[in-house]
DNA sequence: TATATGATTGCCT
DNA sequence: GGCAATCATATAG
């Protein structure tokens, strides 16, 4: 999904477009995944549990409120009935920057608009509205895009989790300045 | 029904 | 570099 475009045809701010430069993967047998407990135990398709969205059909949105203040945007990737999704952690603004900046606040630097999962969700006006929405159709969708020849896809362990840390399922474009800097040191290549 | 915790960010020292 | 904000979901009583 790196290089793909995240497009939000916003009703008042016009088209907002970002290039995906950082992602993380989560699946059902992964202790860091919200659906893993369901995977092991109860009925996975339980009606309105938060994590049930992870078992939806591929291409659906999985939007999750973390720490009571930030929305994280995921795209469900596994077949219906299987738990799995990709977290979009950072994008590079391609269009609608004025709107992104206005929503994020006037004193944000360019890079600070979208270089984190909570930041990009706020900038793109993504919230629970898009939970389980179809991300192959407007107003919010992902369109295929290229990775340039001079760009390097790097991997590392995932950020901000306490389980499954050993899995290096974070993918990002190494030279891109819009990749989140995570917590200080633990950057790998 | 009550309490603990997290796929984060931003403001504090 | 450290910590508070704030709420949906999970787990305990």
Short mmCIF file of C-alpha atoms (C1' of nucleotides) in Angstrom, two decimals:
data_model
loop_
_atom_site.label_atom_id
_atom_site.label_comp_id
_atom_site.label_asym_id
_atom_site.label_seq_id
_atom_site.Cartn_x
_atom_site.Cartn_y
_atom_site.Cartn_z
CA UNK A 1 0.00 0.00 0.00
CA UNK A 2 2.99 2.32 0.23
CA UNK A 3 2.77 4.96 -2.49
CA UNK A 4 -1.00 4.63 -2.76
CA UNK A 5 -3.15 7.72 -2.54
CA UNK A 6 -5.57 8.34 0.28
CA UNK A 7 -8.37 10.49 -1.12
CA UNK A 8 -11.12 12.23 0.79
CA UNK A 9 -13.61 14.14 -1.32
CA UNK A 10 -14.56 16.50 1.45
CA UNK A 11 -18.00 18.13 1.21
CA UNK A 12 -16.75 21.61 2.09
CA UNK A 13 -12.96 21.52 1.76
CA UNK A 14 -12.75 19.89 -1.66
CA UNK A 15 -10.51 16.93 -2.48
CA UNK A 16 -7.95 16.05 0.16
CA UNK A 17 -5.21 13.79 -1.16
CA UNK A 18 -2.30 12.19 0.63
CA UNK A 19 0.35 9.73 -0.43
CA UNK A 20 0.75 6.85 1.97
CA UNK A 21 4.32 6.72 3.25
CA UNK A 22 4.00 4.63 6.41
CA UNK A 23 1.86 1.64 7.42
CA UNK A 24 1.65 -1.13 9.98
CA UNK A 25 0.06 -4.56 9.63
CA UNK A 26 -2.14 -6.39 12.11
CA UNK A 27 -3.65 -9.85 11.82
CA UNK A 28 -5.73 -12.28 13.84
CA UNK A 29 -2.94 -14.43 15.23
CA UNK A 30 -1.07 -11.31 16.26
CA UNK A 31 -1.17 -10.51 20.00
CA UNK A 32 -1.06 -6.80 19.19
CA UNK A 33 -4.23 -6.97 17.13
CA UNK A 34 -7.53 -5.89 18.63
CA UNK A 35 -9.17 -8.93 17.10
CA UNK A 36 -6.75 -11.48 18.50
CA UNK A 37 -8.80 -12.14 21.61
CA UNK A 38 -11.83 -12.77 19.45
CA UNK A 39 -9.70 -14.91 17.20
CA UNK A 40 -8.88 -17.21 20.08
CA UNK A 41 -12.11 -17.18 22.01
CA UNK A 42 -15.60 -15.83 21.51
CA UNK A 43 -17.69 -15.57 18.39
CA UNK A 44 -15.56 -13.47 16.04
CA UNK A 45 -18.46 -11.96 14.18
CA UNK A 46 -20.08 -10.64 17.35
CA UNK A 47 -22.48 -7.95 16.30
CA UNK A 48 -21.18 -4.58 17.43
CA UNK A 49 -17.93 -5.20 19.25
CA UNK A 50 -15.26 -2.74 18.18
CA UNK A 51 -12.99 -5.37 16.79
CA UNK A 52 -15.69 -7.06 14.74
CA UNK A 53 -14.83 -4.56 12.03
CA UNK A 54 -11.53 -6.36 11.62
CA UNK A 55 -13.40 -9.37 10.31
CA UNK A 56 -15.28 -7.41 7.67
CA UNK A 57 -14.77 -7.66 3.92
CA UNK A 58 -11.48 -6.32 2.50
CA UNK A 59 -11.48 -2.68 1.52
CA UNK A 60 -13.62 -1.60 4.45
CA UNK A 61 -12.52 1.00 6.94
CA UNK A 62 -11.67 0.26 10.55
CA UNK A 63 -11.61 3.49 12.50
CA UNK A 64 -10.64 3.32 16.14
CA UNK A 65 -10.57 5.96 18.87
CA UNK A 66 -7.37 5.69 20.91
CA UNK A 67 -6.65 7.32 24.25
CA UNK A 68 -10.03 8.99 24.08
CA UNK A 69 -8.76 11.65 21.71
CA UNK A 70 -7.30 10.37 18.48
CA UNK A 71 -8.80 8.47 15.56
CA UNK A 72 -6.71 5.86 13.77
CA UNK A 73 -7.53 4.90 10.20
CA UNK A 74 -7.14 1.28 9.14
CA UNK A 75 -7.99 -0.55 5.95
CA UNK A 76 -9.27 -4.10 6.31
CA UNK A 77 -7.20 -6.42 4.14
CA UNK A 78 -8.06 -10.01 4.97
CA UNK A 79 -11.04 -11.88 3.49
CA UNK A 80 -14.35 -11.54 5.26
CA UNK A 81 -14.33 -13.66 8.39
CA UNK A 82 -10.58 -13.33 8.83
CA UNK A 83 -9.13 -10.75 11.16
CA UNK A 84 -6.60 -8.36 9.69
CA UNK A 85 -6.02 -4.73 8.78
CA UNK A 86 -3.40 -2.19 7.81
CA UNK A 87 -2.95 0.92 9.90
CA UNK A 88 -2.15 4.04 7.92
CA UNK A 89 0.39 5.85 10.07
CA UNK A 90 1.52 8.71 7.84
CA UNK A 91 0.83 10.34 4.48
CA UNK A 92 2.46 13.04 2.37
CA UNK A 93 -0.01 15.83 1.46
CA UNK A 94 -0.60 16.08 -2.30
CA UNK A 95 -3.71 18.25 -2.45
CA UNK A 96 -5.87 20.31 -0.14
CA UNK A 97 -3.01 21.34 2.10
CA UNK A 98 -4.76 24.57 3.01
CA UNK A 99 -7.69 22.63 4.41
CA UNK A 100 -5.43 20.18 6.20
CA UNK A 101 -3.56 23.03 7.84
CA UNK A 102 -6.72 24.87 8.79
CA UNK A 103 -8.15 21.83 10.53
CA UNK A 104 -4.90 20.98 12.28
CA UNK A 105 -4.25 24.53 13.45
CA UNK A 106 -2.28 27.49 12.07
CA UNK A 107 1.01 26.92 13.82
CA UNK A 108 1.65 23.41 12.57
CA UNK A 109 4.70 22.87 10.41
CA UNK A 110 4.16 21.16 7.06
CA UNK A 111 5.48 17.88 8.32
CA UNK A 112 3.30 17.98 11.41
CA UNK A 113 0.09 17.97 9.38
CA UNK A 114 0.03 14.26 8.64
CA UNK A 115 3.11 12.53 10.07
CA UNK A 116 1.27 10.44 12.63
CA UNK A 117 -1.84 8.24 12.67
CA UNK A 118 -3.84 10.57 14.89
CA UNK A 119 -2.64 13.62 13.01
CA UNK A 120 -3.57 12.42 9.56
CA UNK A 121 -6.99 11.31 10.75
CA UNK A 122 -7.66 14.77 12.12
CA UNK A 123 -6.26 16.52 9.05
CA UNK A 124 -8.39 14.38 6.70
CA UNK A 125 -11.48 14.77 8.86
CA UNK A 126 -11.71 11.03 9.45
CA UNK A 127 -13.74 9.85 12.42
CA UNK A 128 -16.20 7.16 13.42
CA UNK A 129 -18.32 8.19 10.42
CA UNK A 130 -16.02 6.10 8.25
CA UNK A 131 -15.92 3.04 10.48
CA UNK A 132 -16.77 0.11 8.21
CA UNK A 133 -17.21 2.43 5.27
CA UNK A 134 -16.30 1.17 1.81
CA UNK A 135 -12.84 2.57 1.08
CA UNK A 136 -12.99 1.69 -2.60
CA UNK A 137 -15.58 4.39 -3.25
CA UNK A 138 -15.95 8.13 -2.62
CA UNK A 139 -16.08 10.13 -0.47
CA UNK A 140 -13.15 8.36 1.18
CA UNK A 141 -11.08 5.84 -0.74
CA UNK A 142 -7.61 4.53 -1.48
CA UNK A 143 -6.26 4.66 -5.03
CA UNK A 144 -3.21 2.71 -6.26
CA UNK A 145 -0.05 4.72 -6.67
CA UNK A 146 3.60 4.10 -7.53
CA UNK A 147 6.72 3.99 -5.42
CA UNK A 148 9.49 5.92 -7.15
CA UNK A 149 12.64 4.11 -8.19
CA UNK A 150 14.80 6.24 -5.94
CA UNK A 151 12.76 5.47 -2.84
CA UNK A 152 13.52 2.74 -0.37
CA UNK A 153 10.94 0.72 1.52
CA UNK A 154 12.23 0.05 5.00
CA UNK A 155 10.77 -2.04 7.83
CA UNK A 156 10.94 -1.87 11.59
CA UNK A 157 9.14 -3.09 14.66
CA UNK A 158 5.80 -1.48 15.25
CA UNK A 159 5.30 1.60 17.35
CA UNK A 160 3.32 2.21 20.50
CA UNK A 161 2.28 -1.36 21.23
CA UNK A 162 3.14 -3.67 24.10
CA UNK A 163 2.50 -7.07 22.55
CA UNK A 164 3.95 -8.70 19.48
CA UNK A 165 6.78 -6.19 19.42
CA UNK A 166 9.15 -8.67 17.82
CA UNK A 167 7.27 -8.64 14.54
CA UNK A 168 8.70 -6.11 12.13
CA UNK A 169 5.48 -5.22 10.41
CA UNK A 170 5.92 -1.51 10.07
CA UNK A 171 6.66 -0.40 6.50
CA UNK A 172 7.71 3.06 5.40
CA UNK A 173 9.50 5.02 2.70
CA UNK A 174 12.92 5.57 4.14
CA UNK A 175 13.78 8.97 2.70
CA UNK A 176 10.35 10.53 3.06
CA UNK A 177 10.19 13.40 5.55
CA UNK A 178 6.50 12.78 6.26
CA UNK A 179 7.14 9.48 8.01
CA UNK A 180 6.37 9.74 11.73
CA UNK A 181 9.38 10.02 13.96
CA UNK A 182 7.73 7.83 16.56
CA UNK A 183 9.25 7.94 19.99
CA UNK A 184 12.76 9.39 19.85
CA UNK A 185 15.49 6.83 19.52
CA UNK A 186 14.18 3.43 18.42
CA UNK A 187 14.46 4.10 14.72
CA UNK A 188 15.86 1.26 12.68
CA UNK A 189 16.70 0.75 9.08
"C1'" DT B 1 -22.01 -1.59 37.54
"C1'" DA B 2 -16.99 -0.17 38.42
"C1'" DT B 3 -12.24 0.28 37.25
"C1'" DA B 4 -7.99 -0.35 34.28
"C1'" DT B 5 -5.74 0.39 29.88
"C1'" DG B 6 -4.37 1.70 25.13
"C1'" DA B 7 -2.06 0.89 17.41
"C1'" DT B 8 -1.11 9.04 20.51
"C1'" DT B 9 -0.21 13.76 20.77
"C1'" DG B 10 1.26 18.00 22.66
"C1'" DC B 11 2.58 20.80 26.36
"C1'" DC B 12 5.39 20.84 30.49
"C1'" DT B 13 10.12 21.12 32.77
"C1'" DG C 1 12.67 13.52 28.47
"C1'" DG C 2 8.29 13.13 31.22
"C1'" DC C 3 3.38 13.09 31.78
"C1'" DA C 4 -1.63 14.40 31.38
"C1'" DA C 5 -5.93 14.38 28.53
"C1'" DT C 6 -10.13 11.48 27.81
"C1'" DC C 7 -13.28 7.54 26.27
"C1'" DA C 8 -14.51 2.97 24.11
"C1'" DT C 9 -13.71 -1.59 25.16
"C1'" DA C 10 -12.24 -5.24 28.23
"C1'" DT C 11 -12.15 -7.40 32.46
"C1'" DA C 12 -13.29 -7.86 37.24
"C1'" DG C 13 -16.77 -7.77 41.14
#
